[in-house]
XYZ file of C-alpha atoms in Angstrom:
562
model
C -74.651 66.589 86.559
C -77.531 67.124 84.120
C -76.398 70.991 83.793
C -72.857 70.118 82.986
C -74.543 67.521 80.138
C -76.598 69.739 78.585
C -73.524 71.917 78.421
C -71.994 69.571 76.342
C -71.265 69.600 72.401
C -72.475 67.556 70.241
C -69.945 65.996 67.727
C -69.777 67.740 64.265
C -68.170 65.438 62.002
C -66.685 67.511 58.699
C -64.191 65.615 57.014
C -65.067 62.467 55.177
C -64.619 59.142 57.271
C -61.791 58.234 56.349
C -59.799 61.397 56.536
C -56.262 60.999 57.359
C -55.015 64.035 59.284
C -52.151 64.503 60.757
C -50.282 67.540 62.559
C -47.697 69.136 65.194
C -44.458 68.512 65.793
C -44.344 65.157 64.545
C -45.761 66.102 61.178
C -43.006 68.467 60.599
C -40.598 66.216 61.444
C -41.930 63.643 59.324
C -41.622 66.130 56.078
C -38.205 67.341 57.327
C -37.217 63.702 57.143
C -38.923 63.110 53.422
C -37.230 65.853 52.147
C -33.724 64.893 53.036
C -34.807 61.128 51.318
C -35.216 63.388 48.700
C -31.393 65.295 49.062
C -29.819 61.866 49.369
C -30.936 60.803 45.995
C -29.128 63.429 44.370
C -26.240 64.380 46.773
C -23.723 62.296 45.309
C -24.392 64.276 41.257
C -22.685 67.204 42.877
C -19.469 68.756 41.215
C -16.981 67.250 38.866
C -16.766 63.807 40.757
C -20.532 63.285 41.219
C -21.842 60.475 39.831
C -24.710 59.362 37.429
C -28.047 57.769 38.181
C -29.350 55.126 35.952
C -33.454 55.655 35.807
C -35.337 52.839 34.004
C -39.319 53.728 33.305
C -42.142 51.050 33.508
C -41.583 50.990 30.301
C -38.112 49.681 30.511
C -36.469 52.544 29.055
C -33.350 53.905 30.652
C -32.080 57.530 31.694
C -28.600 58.364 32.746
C -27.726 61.619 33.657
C -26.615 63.609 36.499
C -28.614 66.477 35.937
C -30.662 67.635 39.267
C -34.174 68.449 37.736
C -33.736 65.438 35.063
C -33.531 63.234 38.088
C -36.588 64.432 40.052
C -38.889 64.660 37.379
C -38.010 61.038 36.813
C -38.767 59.895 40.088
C -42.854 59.485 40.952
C -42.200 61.327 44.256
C -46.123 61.127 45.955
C -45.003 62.496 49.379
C -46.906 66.594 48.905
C -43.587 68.285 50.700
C -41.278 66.331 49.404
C -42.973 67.747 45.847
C -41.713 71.086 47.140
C -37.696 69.976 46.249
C -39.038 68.982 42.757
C -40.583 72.040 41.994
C -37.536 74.247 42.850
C -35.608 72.081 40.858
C -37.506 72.472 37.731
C -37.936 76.413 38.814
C -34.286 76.683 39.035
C -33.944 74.429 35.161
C -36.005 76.557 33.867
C -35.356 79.903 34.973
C -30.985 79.833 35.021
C -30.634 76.510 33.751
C -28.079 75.144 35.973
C -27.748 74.470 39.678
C -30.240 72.468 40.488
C -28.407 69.831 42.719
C -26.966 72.893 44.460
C -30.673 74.343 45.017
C -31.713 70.997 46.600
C -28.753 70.003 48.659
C -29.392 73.710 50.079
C -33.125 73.459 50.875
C -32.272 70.100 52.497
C -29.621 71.048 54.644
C -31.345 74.512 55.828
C -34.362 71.832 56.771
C -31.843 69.861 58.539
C -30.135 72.432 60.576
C -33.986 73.708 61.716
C -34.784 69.738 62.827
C -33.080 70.422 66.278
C -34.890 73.984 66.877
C -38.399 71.885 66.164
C -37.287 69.434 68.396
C -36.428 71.913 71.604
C -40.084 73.679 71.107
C -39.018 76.586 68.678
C -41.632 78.240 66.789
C -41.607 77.666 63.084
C -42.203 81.282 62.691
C -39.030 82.568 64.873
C -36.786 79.629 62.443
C -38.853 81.015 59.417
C -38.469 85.034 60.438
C -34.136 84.227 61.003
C -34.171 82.371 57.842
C -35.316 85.010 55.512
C -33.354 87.720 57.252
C -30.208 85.406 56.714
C -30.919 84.751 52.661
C -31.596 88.497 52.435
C -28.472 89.099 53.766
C -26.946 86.405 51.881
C -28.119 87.916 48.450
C -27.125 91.422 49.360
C -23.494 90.179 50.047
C -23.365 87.885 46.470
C -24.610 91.387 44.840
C -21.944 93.276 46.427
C -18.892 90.157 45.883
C -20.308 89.406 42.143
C -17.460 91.010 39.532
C -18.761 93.268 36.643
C -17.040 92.253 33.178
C -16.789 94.628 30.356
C -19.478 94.050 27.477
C -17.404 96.655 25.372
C -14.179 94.459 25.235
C -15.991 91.660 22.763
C -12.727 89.213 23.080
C -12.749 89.484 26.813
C -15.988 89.049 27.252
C -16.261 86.017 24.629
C -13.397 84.557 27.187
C -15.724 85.330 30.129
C -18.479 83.243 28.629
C -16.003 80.421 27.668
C -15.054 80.412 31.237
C -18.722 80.264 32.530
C -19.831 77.589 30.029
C -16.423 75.897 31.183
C -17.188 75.449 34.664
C -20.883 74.542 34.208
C -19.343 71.577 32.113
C -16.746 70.690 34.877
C -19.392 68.387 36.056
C -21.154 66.635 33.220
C -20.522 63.589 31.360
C -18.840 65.896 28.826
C -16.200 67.093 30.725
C -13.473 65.370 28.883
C -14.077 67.175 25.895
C -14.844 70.433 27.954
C -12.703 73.053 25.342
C -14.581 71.353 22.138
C -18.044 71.935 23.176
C -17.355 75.303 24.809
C -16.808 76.993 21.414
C -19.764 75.142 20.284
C -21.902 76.467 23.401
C -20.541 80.008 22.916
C -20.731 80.136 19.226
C -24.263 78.983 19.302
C -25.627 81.604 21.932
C -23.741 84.256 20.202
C -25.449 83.496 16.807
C -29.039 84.316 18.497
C -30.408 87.786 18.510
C -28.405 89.435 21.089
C -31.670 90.732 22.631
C -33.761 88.447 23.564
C -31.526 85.308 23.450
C -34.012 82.852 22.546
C -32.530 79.716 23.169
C -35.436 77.516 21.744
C -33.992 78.333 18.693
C -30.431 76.265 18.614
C -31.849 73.403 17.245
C -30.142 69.780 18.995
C -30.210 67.319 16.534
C -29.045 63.742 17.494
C -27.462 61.118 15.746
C -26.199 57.942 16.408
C -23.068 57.178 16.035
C -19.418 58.447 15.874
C -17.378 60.282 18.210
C -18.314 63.178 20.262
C -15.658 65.342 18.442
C -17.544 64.715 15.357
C -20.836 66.583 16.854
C -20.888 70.272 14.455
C -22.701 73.785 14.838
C -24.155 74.361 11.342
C -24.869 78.285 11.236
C -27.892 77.795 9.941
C -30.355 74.867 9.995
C -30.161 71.791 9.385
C -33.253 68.973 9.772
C -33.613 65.561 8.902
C -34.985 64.397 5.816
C -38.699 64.124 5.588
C -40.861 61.446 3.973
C -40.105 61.136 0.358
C -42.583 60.076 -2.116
C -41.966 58.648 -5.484
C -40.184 61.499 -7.534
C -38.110 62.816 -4.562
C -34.709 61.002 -5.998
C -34.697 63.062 -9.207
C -34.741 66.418 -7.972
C -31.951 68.263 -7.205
C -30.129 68.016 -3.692
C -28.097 71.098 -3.776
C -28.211 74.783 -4.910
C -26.250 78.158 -4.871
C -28.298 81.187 -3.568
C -31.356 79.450 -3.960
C -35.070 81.227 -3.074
C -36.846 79.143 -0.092
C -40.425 79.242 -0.070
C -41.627 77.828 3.146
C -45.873 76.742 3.624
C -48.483 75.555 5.484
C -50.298 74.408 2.373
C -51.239 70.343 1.835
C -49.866 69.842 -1.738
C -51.533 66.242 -2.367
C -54.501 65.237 -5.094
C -57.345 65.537 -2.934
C -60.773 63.780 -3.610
C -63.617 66.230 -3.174
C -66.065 63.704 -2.408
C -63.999 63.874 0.785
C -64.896 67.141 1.541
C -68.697 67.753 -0.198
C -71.706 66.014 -1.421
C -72.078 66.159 -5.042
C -74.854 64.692 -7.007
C -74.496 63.895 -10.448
C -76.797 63.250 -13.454
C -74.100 62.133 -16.260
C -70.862 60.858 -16.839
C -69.559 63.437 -18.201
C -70.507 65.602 -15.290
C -68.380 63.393 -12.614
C -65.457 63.348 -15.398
C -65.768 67.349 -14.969
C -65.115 66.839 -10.917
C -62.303 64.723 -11.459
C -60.891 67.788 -13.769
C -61.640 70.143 -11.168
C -60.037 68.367 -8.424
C -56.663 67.903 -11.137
C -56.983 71.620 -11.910
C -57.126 72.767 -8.180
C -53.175 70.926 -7.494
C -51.916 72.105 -10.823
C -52.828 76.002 -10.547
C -51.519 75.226 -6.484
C -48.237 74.006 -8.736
C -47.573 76.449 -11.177
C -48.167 79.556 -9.038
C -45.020 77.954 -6.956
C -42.936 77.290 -9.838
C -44.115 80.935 -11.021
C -42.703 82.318 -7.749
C -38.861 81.081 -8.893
C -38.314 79.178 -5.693
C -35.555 76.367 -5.735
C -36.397 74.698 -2.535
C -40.171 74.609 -1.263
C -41.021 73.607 2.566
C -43.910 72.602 4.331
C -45.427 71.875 7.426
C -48.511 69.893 5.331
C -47.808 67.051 3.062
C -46.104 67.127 -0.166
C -47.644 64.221 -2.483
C -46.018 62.080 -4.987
C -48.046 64.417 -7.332
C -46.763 67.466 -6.530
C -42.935 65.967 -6.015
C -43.097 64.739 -9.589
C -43.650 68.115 -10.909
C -41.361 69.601 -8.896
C -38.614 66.949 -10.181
C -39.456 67.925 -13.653
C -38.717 71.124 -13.106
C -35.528 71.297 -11.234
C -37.004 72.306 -7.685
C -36.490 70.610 -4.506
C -39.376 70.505 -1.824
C -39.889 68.468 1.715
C -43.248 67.845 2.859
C -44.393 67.405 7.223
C -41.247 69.469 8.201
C -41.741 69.777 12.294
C -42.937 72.938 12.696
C -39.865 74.357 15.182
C -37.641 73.277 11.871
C -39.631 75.597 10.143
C -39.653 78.495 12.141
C -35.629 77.987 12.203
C -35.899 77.855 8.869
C -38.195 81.245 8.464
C -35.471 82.683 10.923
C -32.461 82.001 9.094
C -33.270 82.548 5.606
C -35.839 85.130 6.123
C -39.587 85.728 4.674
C -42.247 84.295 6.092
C -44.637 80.499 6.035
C -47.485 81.598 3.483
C -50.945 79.572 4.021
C -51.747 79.834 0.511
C -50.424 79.210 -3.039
C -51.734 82.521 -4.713
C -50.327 86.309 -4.419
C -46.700 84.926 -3.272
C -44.045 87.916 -3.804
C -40.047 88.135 -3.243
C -40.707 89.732 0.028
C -42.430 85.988 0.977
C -39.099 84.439 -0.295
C -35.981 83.782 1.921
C -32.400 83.471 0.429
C -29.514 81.444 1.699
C -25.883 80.916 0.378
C -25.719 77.092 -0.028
C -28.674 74.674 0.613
C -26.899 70.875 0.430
C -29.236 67.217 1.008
C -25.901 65.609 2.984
C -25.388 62.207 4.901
C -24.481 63.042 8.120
C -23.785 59.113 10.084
C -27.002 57.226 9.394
C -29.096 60.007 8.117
C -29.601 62.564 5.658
C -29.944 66.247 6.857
C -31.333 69.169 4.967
C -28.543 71.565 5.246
C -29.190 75.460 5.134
C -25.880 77.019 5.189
C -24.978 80.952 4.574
C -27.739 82.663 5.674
C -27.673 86.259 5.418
C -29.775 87.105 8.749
C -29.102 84.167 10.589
C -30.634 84.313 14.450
C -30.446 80.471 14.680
C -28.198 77.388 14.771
C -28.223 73.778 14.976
C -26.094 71.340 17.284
C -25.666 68.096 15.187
C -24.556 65.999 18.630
C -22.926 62.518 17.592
C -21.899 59.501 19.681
C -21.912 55.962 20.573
C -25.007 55.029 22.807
C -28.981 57.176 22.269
C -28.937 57.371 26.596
C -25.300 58.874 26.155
C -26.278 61.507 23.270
C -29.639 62.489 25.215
C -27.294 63.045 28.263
C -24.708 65.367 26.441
C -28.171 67.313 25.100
C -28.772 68.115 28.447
C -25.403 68.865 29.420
C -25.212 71.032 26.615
C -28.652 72.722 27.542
C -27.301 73.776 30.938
C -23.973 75.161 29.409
C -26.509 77.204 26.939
C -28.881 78.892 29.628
C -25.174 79.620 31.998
C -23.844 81.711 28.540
C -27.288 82.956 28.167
C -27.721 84.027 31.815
C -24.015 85.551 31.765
C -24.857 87.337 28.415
C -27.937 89.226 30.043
C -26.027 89.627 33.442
C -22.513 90.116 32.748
C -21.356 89.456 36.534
C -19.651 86.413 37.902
C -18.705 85.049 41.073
C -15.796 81.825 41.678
C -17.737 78.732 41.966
C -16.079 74.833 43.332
C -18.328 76.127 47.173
C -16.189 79.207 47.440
C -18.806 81.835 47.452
C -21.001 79.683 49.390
C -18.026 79.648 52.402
C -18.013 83.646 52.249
C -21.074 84.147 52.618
C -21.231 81.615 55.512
C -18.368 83.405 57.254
C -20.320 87.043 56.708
C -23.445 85.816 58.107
C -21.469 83.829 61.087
C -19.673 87.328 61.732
C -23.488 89.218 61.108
C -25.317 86.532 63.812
C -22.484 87.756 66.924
C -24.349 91.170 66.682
C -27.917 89.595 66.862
C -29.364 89.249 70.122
C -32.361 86.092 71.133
C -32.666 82.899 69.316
C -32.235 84.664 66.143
C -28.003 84.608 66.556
C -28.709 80.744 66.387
C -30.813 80.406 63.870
C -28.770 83.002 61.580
C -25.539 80.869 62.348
C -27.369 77.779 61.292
C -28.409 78.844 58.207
C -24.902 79.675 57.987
C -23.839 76.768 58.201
C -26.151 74.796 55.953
C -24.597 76.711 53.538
C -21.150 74.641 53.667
C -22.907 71.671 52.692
C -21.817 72.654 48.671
C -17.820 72.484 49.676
C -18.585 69.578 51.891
C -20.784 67.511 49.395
C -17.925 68.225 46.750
C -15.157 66.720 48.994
C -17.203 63.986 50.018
C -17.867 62.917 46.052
C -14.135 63.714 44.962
C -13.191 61.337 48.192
C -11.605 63.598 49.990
C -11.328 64.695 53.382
C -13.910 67.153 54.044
C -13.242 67.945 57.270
C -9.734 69.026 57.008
C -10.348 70.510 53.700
C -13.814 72.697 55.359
C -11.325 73.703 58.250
C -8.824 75.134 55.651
C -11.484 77.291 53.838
C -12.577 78.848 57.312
C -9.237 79.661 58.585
C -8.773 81.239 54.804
C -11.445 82.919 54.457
C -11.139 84.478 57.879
C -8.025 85.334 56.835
C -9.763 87.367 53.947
C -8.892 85.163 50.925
C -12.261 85.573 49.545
C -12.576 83.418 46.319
C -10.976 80.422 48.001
C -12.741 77.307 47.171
C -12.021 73.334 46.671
C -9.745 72.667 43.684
C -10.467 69.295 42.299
C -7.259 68.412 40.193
C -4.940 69.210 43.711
C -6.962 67.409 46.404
C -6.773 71.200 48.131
C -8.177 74.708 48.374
C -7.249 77.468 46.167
C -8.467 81.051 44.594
C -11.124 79.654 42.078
C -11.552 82.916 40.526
C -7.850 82.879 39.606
C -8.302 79.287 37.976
C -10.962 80.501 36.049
C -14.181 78.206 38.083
C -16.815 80.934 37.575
C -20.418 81.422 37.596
C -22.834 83.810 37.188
C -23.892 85.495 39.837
C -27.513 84.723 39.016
C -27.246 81.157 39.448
C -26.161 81.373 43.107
C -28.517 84.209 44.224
C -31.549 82.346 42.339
C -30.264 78.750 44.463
C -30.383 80.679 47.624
C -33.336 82.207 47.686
C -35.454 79.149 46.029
C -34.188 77.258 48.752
C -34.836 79.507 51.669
C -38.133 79.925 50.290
C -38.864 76.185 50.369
C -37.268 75.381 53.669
C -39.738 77.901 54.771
C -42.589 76.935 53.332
C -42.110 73.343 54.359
C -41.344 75.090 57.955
C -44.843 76.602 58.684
C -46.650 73.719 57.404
C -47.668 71.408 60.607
C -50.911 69.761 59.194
C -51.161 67.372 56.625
C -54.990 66.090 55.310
C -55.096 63.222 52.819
C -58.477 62.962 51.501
C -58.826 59.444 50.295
C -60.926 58.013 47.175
C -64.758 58.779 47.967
C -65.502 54.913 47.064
C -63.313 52.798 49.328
C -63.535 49.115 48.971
C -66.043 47.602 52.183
C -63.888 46.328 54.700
C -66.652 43.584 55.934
C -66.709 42.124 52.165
C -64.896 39.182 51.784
C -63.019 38.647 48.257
C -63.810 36.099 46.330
C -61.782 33.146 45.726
C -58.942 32.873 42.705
C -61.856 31.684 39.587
C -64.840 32.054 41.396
C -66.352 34.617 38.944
C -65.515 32.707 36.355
C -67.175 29.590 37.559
C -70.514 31.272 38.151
C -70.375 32.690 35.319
C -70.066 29.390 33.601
C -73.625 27.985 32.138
C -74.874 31.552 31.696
C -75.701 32.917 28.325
C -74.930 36.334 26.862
C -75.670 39.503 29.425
C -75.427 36.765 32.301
C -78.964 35.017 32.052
C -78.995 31.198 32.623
C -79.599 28.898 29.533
C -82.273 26.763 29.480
């Protein structure tokens, strides 16, 4: 007996008291279960039925949209996998722009068609190994399906995009005036340098107010007006072919004694400061006027000084312009933001056909219209309520980064859950020649991948069931572009009505979601470190006042008064 004591350990305590920790089966189970919590938030914002969520802030302010990644980063989701849905969501925002429902309802369903493998005693790793052969497979097939279009054919192709931008619509709060914005969307993208297709600059301005058929694309820019000082009324608000000068230069009368000590014997030497400091703004003032520029931007104040002179002399300027404005600006009309006032040439200058102060609802926009190497645009987006304009920016934004995407990878597949049932009957057909537990787990992944068609019956109100048994006897038929068609309440060849997506956006869903459903697969530990000073359990709190009342007949810092 003493042997087999002095065998024994002693206890080696690592983690701080406190320490939750918990792990196995029952711990992935648990985070299976959080993130379909997760999925059934946003289930119901797929397709062209889905509805909106209303999201109100501590602050009290309120969000509607249906928008995937909008929603999550809304909600204050604490639970670590659960996190893992949000982040593929914003991954999939930010990197195609669209789909990023689809990517969740995908990672959620793949989780849920494991939960039965964890619960017989599968590995993870055997559920993990199946499901990355399966999404391999799956991407390989979408590459193969996806249809080339023609770049050459410019009117076909514009059509393509329309299409693209279309269907990406289909489900938005904008989807009644689907044809307006489209030629907005495309119009936009296609004013951007074709090669890098930076979409940061369309400009979205919103305001309040109006229809939505009175939102415009002005091929240019257009901002609102800045801060006017006194002066600003008389100068001219419009010009032909004017010369822009845009700065980062602070145009205001500027005490020195701000900026330096001086010390002074005489009068007349702090009368020779004050000269100085007038002299420094005026020589700043006619070196621009010198340059021949009719409107002068920039990012730094303009003073009441400076907008006086400018008045007198026929220019128009705009002080604190938001810097993005600017670089629109820079873009559009050309030259380039100068940081001083000296040594300014035409080269610095930009150009533009028509530049127009006009009221636009409410507000009065700086309009730059006509510009000869225009790689920029602005979307002036009107309507009735500031939640309902914010949602048709994002709308819009999705509709951007699908013509975008499409642009830089000119193939397309039928969307409305048809691709997704193709690929599910390929990879049912693939699992019969798989031998072991990986035939299962193939066909289950498989299968998860229905739950697009499915989810889009179920928020149209129809019947899924008959509708999902319809798809599989047509697709096993070989009718491969047959998906669910909305407007009939039946299935039909969605790349015939025109429902079409870039391939992108369906190969980047599948394989963010795989790779989540794995990750969230081999994880079977979780350790929550709490807050290194917990509250003592064995202290009792003190009554409702108490502090107050001992505190009562003490003096400053506490001390009793005598």
């Amino acid at each position: 007996m003493a042997g087999r004591l002095g065998m024994m350990q002693p206890q080696v305590i690592v983690l701080r008291e406190g320490t939750d920790t918990s792990q196995g089966r029952g711990q992935l189970l648990s985070n299976i279960g959080a993130c379909l919590s997760i999925v059934s938030c946003v289930a119901s914002t797929l397709g062209p039925r889905g509805m909106d969520k209303l999201m109100v802030n501590e602050r009290g302010e309120a969000t509607i949209s249906n928008d995937g990644a909008t929603i999550l980063k809304l909600l204050d989701v604490v639970h670590p996998a659960a996190k893992t849905l949000v982040d593929i969501a914003r991954a999939q925002d930010a990197e195609v722009g669209d789909g990023t429902t689809s990517v969740v309802l995908l990672a959620g369903e793949m989780l849920k068609e494991a939960r039965p493998f964890v619960e017989e005693g599968v590995s993870p790793h055997v559920i993990v190994k199946g499901y990355r052969k399966a999404a391999r497979l799956a991407i390989d097939r979408i590459k193969q399906l996806s249809i080339t279009i023609d770049k050459s054919d410019a009117v076909a192709f514009k059509d393509l995009l329309r299409k693209c931008a279309a269907t990406s619509m289909n489900s938005k709060l904008i989807s009644s005036q689907r044809d307006f914005f489209t030629n907005m969307v495309v119009d936009a993208v296609s004013s951007l340098d074709q090669q890098d297709l930076d979409e940061s600059l369309i400009g979205v301005k919103k305001v309040p107010g109006g229809a939505m058929q009175d939102s415009l694309l002005v091929q240019g820019v257009a901002f609102k007006k800045t801060f006017a000082y006194a002066g600003f009324e008389q100068q001219p608000k419009s010009f032909a072919s004017p010369k822009i000068l845009s700065l980062n230069v602070e145009l205001e009368l500027k005490a020195e004694k701000d900026n330096a000590e001086v010390r002074i014997d005489q009068v007349s030497e702090y009368q020779a400061i004050v000269d100085a400091e007038w002299q420094i703004i005026y020589s700043k003032l006619e070196a621009i006027v010198k340059t021949g520029a009719k409107v002068v931007l920039s990012k730094l104040p303009i003073g009441d000084l400076a907008t006086q002179y400018f008045a007198d002399r026929d220019i128009f300027c705009a002080g604190r312009v938001a810097a993005d404005d600017l670089k629109r600006v820079v873009q559009a009309v050309g030259g380039a933001v100068q940081s001083t006032c000296s040594d300014i040439h035409d080269e610095h200058l930009g150009t533009c056909d028509t530049f127009e102060e006009k009221q636009i609802g409410g507000e009065r926009f700086n309009l730059f219209q006509g510009c000869p190497q225009a790689k920029t645009c602005t979307l002036i987006l009107r309507g009735g309520a500031e939640q309902f304009i914010a949602e048709v920016e994002r709308s819009l934004h999705d509709s951007i980064m699908i013509v975008k995407r499409a642009i830089k990878n000119n193939s397309v597949v039928a969307g409305g859950g048809a691709t997704e049932m193709e690929i599910s009957r390929f990879l049912r057909e693939h699992a019969r020649t798989v031998e072991g537990k990986q035939q299962l787990i193939i066909s289950a992944f498989a299968k998860s991948l229905e739950c697009v068609p499915r989810q889009l019956c179920d928020n149209a109100g129809f019947d899924a069931t008959d509708l999902l048994n319809k798809l599989r006897m047509r697709h096993a038929q070989g009718h491969t572009w047959e998906g669910i068609d909305i407007e009939t309440e039946n299935v039909a060849d969605n790349l015939e009505r025109h429902v079409w997506e870039p391939a992108l956006v369906k190969i980047n869903a599948l394989s963010s979601a795989a790779e989540a459903a794995c990750l969230i697969l081999s994880v079977d530990e979780t350790i929550r470190n709490e807050q290194s000073e917990r509250p003592n359990p064995n202290t009792k709190p003190l009554p409702p006042g108490a502090a107050q009342r001992a505190m009562r007949g003490r003096g400053r810092g506490g001390v009793p008064r005598r």
